[in-house]
Tab-separated table of C-alpha atoms in Angstrom:
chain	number	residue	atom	x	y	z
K	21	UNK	CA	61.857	76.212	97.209
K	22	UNK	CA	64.442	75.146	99.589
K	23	UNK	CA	67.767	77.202	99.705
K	24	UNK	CA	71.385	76.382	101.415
K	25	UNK	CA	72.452	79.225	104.463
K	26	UNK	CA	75.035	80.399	101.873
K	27	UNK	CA	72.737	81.383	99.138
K	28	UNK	CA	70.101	83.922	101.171
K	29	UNK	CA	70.846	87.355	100.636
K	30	UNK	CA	72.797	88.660	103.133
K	31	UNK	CA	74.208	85.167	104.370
K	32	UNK	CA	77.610	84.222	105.234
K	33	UNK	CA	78.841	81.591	103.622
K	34	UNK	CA	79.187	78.042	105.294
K	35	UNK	CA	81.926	77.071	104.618
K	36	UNK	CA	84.941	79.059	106.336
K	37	UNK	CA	86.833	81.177	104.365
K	38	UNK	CA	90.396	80.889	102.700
K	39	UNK	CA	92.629	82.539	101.567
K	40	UNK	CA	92.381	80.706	98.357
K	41	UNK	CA	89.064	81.335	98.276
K	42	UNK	CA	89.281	84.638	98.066
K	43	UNK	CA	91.590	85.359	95.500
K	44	UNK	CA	89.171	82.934	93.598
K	45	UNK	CA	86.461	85.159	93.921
K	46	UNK	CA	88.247	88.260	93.730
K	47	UNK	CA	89.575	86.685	89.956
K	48	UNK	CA	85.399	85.809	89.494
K	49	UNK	CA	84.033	88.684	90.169
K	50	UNK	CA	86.779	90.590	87.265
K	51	UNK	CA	85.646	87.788	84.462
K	52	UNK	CA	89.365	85.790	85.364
K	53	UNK	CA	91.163	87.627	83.621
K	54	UNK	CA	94.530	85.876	82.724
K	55	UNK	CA	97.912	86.068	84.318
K	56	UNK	CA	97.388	89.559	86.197
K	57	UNK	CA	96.987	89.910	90.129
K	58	UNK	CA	93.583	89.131	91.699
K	59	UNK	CA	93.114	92.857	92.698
K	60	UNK	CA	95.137	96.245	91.880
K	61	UNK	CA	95.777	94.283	88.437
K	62	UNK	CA	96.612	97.620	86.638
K	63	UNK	CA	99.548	98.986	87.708
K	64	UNK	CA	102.835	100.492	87.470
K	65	UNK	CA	106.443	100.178	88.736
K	66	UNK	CA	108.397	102.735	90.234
K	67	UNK	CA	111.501	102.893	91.753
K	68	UNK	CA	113.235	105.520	94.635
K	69	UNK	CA	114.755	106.412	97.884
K	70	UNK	CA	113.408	106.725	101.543
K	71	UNK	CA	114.818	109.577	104.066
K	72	UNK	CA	113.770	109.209	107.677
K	73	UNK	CA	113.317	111.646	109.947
K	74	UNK	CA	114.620	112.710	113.334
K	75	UNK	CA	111.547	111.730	114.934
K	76	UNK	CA	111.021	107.930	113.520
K	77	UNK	CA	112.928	106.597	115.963
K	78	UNK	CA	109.971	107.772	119.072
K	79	UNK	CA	107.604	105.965	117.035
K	80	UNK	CA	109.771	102.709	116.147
K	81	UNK	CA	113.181	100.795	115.877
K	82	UNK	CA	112.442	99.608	113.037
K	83	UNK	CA	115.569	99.873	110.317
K	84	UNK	CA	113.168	100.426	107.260
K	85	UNK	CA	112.202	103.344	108.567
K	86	UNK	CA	114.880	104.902	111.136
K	87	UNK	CA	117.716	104.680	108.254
K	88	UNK	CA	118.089	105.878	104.395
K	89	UNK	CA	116.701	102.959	102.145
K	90	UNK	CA	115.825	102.184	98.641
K	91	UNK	CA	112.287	101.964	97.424
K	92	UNK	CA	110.826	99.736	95.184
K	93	UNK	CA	106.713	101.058	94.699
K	94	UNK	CA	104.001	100.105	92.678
K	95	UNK	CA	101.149	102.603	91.972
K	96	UNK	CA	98.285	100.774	90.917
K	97	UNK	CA	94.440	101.084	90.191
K	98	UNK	CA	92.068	98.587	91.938
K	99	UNK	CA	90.237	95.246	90.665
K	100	UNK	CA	90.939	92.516	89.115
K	101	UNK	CA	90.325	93.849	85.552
K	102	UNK	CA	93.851	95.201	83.780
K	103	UNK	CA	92.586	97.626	81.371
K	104	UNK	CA	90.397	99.314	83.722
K	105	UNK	CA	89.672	103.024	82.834
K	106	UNK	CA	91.848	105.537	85.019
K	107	UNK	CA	88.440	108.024	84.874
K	108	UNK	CA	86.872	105.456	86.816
K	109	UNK	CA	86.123	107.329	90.271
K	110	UNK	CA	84.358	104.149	92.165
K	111	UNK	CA	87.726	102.155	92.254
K	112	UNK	CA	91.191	102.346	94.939
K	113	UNK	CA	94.211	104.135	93.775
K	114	UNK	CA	96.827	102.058	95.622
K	115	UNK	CA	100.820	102.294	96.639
K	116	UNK	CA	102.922	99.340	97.578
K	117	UNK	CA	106.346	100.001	98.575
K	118	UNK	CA	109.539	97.957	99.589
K	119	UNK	CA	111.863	99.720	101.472
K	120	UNK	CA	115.455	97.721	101.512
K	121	UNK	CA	118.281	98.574	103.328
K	122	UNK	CA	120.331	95.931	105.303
K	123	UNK	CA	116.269	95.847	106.231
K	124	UNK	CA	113.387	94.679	104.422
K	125	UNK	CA	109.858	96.305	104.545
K	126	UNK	CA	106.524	96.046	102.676
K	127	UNK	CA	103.431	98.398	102.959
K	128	UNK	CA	100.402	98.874	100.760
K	129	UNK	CA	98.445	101.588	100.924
K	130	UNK	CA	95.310	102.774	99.284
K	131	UNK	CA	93.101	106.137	98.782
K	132	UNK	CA	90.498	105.048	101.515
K	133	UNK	CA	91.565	104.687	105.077
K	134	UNK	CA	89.096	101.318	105.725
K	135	UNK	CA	88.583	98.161	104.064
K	136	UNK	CA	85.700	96.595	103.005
K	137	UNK	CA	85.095	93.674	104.976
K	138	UNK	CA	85.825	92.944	109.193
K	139	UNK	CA	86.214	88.850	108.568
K	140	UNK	CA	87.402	86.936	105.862
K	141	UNK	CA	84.362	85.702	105.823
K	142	UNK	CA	82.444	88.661	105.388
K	143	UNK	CA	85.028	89.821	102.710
K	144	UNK	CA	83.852	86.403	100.659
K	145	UNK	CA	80.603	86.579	101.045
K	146	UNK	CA	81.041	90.203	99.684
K	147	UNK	CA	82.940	89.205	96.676
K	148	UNK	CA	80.626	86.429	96.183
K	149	UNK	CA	77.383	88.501	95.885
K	150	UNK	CA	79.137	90.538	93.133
K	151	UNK	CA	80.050	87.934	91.219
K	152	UNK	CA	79.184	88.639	87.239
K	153	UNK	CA	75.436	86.616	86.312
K	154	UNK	CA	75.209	85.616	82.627
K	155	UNK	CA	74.634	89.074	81.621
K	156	UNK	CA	78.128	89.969	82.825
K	157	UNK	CA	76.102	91.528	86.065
K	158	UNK	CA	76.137	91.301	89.306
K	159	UNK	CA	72.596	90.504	90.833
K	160	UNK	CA	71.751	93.849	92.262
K	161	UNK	CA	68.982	92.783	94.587
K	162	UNK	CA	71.633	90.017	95.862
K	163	UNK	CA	73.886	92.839	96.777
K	164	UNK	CA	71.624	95.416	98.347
K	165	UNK	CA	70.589	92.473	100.644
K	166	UNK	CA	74.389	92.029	101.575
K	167	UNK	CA	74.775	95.346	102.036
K	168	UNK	CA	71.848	95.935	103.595
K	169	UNK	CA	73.047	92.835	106.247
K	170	UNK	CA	75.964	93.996	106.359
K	171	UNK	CA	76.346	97.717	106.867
K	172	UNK	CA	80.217	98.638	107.676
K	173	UNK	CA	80.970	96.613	104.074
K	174	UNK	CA	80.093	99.640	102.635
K	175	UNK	CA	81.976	102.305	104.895
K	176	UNK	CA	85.610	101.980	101.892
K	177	UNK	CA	82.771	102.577	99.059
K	178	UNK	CA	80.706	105.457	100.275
K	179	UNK	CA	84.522	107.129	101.216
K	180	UNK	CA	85.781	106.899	97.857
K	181	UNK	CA	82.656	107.965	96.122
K	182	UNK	CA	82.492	110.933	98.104
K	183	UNK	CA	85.205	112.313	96.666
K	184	UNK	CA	86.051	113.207	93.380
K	185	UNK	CA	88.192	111.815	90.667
K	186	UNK	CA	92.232	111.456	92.339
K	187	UNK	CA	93.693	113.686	89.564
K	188	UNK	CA	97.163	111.850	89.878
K	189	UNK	CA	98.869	109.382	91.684
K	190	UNK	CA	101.444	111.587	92.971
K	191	UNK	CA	98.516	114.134	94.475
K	192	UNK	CA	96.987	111.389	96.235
K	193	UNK	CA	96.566	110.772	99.966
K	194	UNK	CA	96.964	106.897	100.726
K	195	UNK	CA	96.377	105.287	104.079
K	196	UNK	CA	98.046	101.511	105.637
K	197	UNK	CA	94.071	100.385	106.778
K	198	UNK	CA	95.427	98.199	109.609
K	199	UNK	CA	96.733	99.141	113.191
K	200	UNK	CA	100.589	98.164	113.909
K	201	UNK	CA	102.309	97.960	116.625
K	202	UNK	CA	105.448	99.474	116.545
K	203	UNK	CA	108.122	99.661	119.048
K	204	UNK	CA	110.306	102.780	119.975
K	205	UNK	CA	114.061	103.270	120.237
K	206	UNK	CA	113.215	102.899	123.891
K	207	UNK	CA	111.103	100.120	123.868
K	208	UNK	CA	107.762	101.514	124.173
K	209	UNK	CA	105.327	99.524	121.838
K	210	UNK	CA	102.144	101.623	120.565
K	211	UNK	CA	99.854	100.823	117.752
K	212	UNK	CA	99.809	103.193	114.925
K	213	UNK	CA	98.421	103.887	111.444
K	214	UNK	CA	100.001	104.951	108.507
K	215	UNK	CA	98.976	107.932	106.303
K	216	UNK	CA	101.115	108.598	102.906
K	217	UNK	CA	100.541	112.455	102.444
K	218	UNK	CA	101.820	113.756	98.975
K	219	UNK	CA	104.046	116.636	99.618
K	220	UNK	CA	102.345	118.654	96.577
K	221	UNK	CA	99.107	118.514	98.304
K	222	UNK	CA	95.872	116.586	96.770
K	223	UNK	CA	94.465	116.916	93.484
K	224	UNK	CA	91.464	116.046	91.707
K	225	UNK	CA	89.126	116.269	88.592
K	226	UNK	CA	85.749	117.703	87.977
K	227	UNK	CA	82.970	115.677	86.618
K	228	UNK	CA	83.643	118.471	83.742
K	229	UNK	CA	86.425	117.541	82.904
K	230	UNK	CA	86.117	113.899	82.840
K	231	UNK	CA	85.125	113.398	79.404
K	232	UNK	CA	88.353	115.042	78.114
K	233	UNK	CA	90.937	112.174	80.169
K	234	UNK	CA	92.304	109.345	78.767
K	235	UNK	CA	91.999	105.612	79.755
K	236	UNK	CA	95.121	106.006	80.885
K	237	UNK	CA	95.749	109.188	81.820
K	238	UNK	CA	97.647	108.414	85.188
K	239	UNK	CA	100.571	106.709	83.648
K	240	UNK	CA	101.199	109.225	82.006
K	241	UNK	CA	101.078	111.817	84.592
K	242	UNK	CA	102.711	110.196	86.671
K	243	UNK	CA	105.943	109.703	83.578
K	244	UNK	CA	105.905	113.787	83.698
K	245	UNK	CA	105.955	114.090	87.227
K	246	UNK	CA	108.677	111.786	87.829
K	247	UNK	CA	110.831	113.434	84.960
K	248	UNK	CA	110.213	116.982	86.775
K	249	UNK	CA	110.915	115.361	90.430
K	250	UNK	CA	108.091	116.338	91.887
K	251	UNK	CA	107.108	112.622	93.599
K	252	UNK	CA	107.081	113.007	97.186
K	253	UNK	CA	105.747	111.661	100.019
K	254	UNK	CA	105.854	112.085	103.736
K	255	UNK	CA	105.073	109.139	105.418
K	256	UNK	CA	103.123	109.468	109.079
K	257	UNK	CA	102.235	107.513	111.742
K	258	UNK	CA	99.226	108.147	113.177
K	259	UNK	CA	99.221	107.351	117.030
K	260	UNK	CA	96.338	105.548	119.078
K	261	UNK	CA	94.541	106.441	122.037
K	262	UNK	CA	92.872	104.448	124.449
K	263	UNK	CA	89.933	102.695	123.759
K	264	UNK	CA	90.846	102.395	119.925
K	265	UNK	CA	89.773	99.405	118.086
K	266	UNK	CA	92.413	97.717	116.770
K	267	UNK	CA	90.825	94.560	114.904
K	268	UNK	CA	88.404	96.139	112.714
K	269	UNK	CA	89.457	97.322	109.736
K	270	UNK	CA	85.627	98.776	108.438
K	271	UNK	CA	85.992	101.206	110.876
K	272	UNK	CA	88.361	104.829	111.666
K	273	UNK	CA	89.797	105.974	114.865
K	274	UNK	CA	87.810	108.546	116.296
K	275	UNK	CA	88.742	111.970	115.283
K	276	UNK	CA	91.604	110.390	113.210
K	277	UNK	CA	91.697	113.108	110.998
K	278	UNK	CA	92.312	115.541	113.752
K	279	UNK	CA	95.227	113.760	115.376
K	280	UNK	CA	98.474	114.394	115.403
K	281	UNK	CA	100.891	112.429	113.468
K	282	UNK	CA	104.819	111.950	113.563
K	283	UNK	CA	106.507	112.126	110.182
K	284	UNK	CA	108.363	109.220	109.623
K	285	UNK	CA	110.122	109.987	106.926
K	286	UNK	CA	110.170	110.716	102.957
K	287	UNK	CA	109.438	108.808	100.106
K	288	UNK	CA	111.066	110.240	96.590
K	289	UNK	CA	110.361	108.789	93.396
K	290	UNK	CA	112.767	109.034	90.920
K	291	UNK	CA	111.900	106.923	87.976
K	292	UNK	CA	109.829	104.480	86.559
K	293	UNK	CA	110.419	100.845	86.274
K	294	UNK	CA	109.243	97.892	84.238
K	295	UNK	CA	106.132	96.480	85.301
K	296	UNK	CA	108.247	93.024	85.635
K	297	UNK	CA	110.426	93.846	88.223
K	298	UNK	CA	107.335	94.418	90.683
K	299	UNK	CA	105.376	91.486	88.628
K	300	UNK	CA	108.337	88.866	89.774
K	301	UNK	CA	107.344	88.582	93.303
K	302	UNK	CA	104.785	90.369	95.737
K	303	UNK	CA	104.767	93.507	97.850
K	304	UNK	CA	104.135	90.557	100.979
K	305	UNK	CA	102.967	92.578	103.813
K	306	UNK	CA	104.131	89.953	106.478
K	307	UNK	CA	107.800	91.101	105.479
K	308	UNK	CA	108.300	93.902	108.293
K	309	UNK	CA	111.722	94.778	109.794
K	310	UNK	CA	111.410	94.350	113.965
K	311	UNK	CA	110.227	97.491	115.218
K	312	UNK	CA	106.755	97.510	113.131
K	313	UNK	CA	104.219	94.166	114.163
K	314	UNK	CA	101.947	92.569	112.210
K	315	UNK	CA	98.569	93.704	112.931
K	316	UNK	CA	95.660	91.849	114.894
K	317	UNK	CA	92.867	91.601	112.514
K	318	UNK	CA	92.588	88.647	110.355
K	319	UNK	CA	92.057	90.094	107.106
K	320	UNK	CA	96.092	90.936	107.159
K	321	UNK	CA	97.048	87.905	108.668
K	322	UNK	CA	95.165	86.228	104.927
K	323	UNK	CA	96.908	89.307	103.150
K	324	UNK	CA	100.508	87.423	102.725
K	325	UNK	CA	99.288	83.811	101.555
K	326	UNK	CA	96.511	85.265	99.545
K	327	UNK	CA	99.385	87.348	97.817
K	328	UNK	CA	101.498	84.313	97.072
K	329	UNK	CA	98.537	82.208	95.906
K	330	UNK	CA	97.735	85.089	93.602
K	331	UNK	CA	100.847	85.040	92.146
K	332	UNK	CA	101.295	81.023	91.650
K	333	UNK	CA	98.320	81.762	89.619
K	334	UNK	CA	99.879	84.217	86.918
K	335	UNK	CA	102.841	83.119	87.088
């Protein structure tokens, strides 16, 4: 039996990747769902305020993070299915934020500090292997091969399965998985990462306790917390060193963990918002004040039309 490139297990597909064609497969492999986002399609809207510190301005000029601005956030879960189960461990907890002030700046972060794919081509032929059979399955042979070709795609899974359940939204760590280069008060230009560190510490569930959560369990935290004021954030840059790769976002700086960051500032959430105001437009990532770049790798540079298609989509 003869068989096209694309089809072999493990293969990349022929025909180069789009950013169209990825938020097609992304809405395949969750059953196309209708009129929801083609990933982190559950979701809520939150609104606050942004406090900088005195040391943002050694890390960049940047007016969405040197000065006081409002936030606009969305707290979401990932995949493209809406009613996805909050006790679901295997799936991203993500953060988008806006931060407007006579600035304008975007950032989405998520509970792993990689992505799942180097190229957009690797990130379709991903999404493509786990596309649902007629049994509503993915082919599981079809995506060990994959993986098995393609090693770092799994580097964002085996992180978030090695840790348990994230027990709210507000005690969650979130990282920006791309390196930006950001330019000091002075001039000096750097590339960084960003790490959202809640300021109540992490929290998470047992397998124990599982059983006992709601679907939706993280709405509702997240209501209480809110109405107590106890969302907060600091948000830190993490600084390179020589010799750091830059373009591939499967893989961590070495000894990231250990570094030393520079608080940028605070993020305080104060309330929650409808889920329209944030469903109007998109968090678009290629929005940046000066002061913060866009990153090098291409899976951000497809990040901002991918966004837009996704949106002409449930609009």
């Amino acid at each position: 039996m003869n068989h096209d490139a694309q089809d072999l297990p493990g293969a990349l597909p022929l025909e180069k990747a789009s950013p169209s064609l990825i938020v097609e497969a992304l809405k395949a492999v969750a059953g196309h769902p209708p009129g929801v986002r083609a990933s982190f399609a559950k979701g809520h809207c939150v609104r606050g305020r942004y406090e900088p510190s005195a040391e943002a301005g050694s890390v960049t000029r940047s007016k969405s993070l040197t000065r006081p601005a409002q936030v606009l956030g969305r707290f979401s879960v990932g995949g493209g299915n809406p009613h996805v189960a909050d006790t679901n461990g295997l799936v991203l907890r993500g953060f988008s934020v806006r931060l407007s002030n006579e600035a304008s700046s975007n950032f989405l972060f998520e509970n792993a500090p990689v992505h799942f794919a180097r190229t957009l081509d690797q990130m379709l032929a991903f999404l493509r292997a786990r596309i649902p059979g007629p049994d509503g399955k993915p082919d599981a042979e079809r995506v060990k091969a994959f993986s098995e070709a393609n090693p770092e795609t799994l580097n964002q899974a085996r992180f978030v399965a090695a840790r348990a359940l994230p027990a709210s939204f507000a005690l969650t760590t979130y990282w920006g998985v791309h390196s930006f280069p950001a330019t000091s008060e002075t001039g000096a230009t750097r590339f960084i990462k960003f790490k959202i560190v809640p300021a109540g510490g992490n929290a998470t569930f047992s397998e124990a306790e599982i059983p006992g959560l709601g679907a939706d369990f993280l709405r509702d935290d997240l209501e209480a917390r809110i109405q107590a004021g106890n969302v907060r954030f600091d948000v830190i840059a993490i600084l390179d060193r020589p010799g750091d790769d830059c373009s591939d976002v499967t893989k961590r700086w070495s000894d990231e963990d250990e570094r030393p960051g520079v608080v940028l500032g605070r993020i305080t959430i104060d309330a929650l918002e409808p889920n329209g105001t944030c469903d109007a437009s998109v968090f678009d990532p290629a929005g940046l004040a000066e002061g913060i770049g866009h990153p090098p790798d291409e899976i951000f540079a497809a990040r901002s039309p991918a966004y837009r298609i996704s949106l002409s989509k449930r609009s």
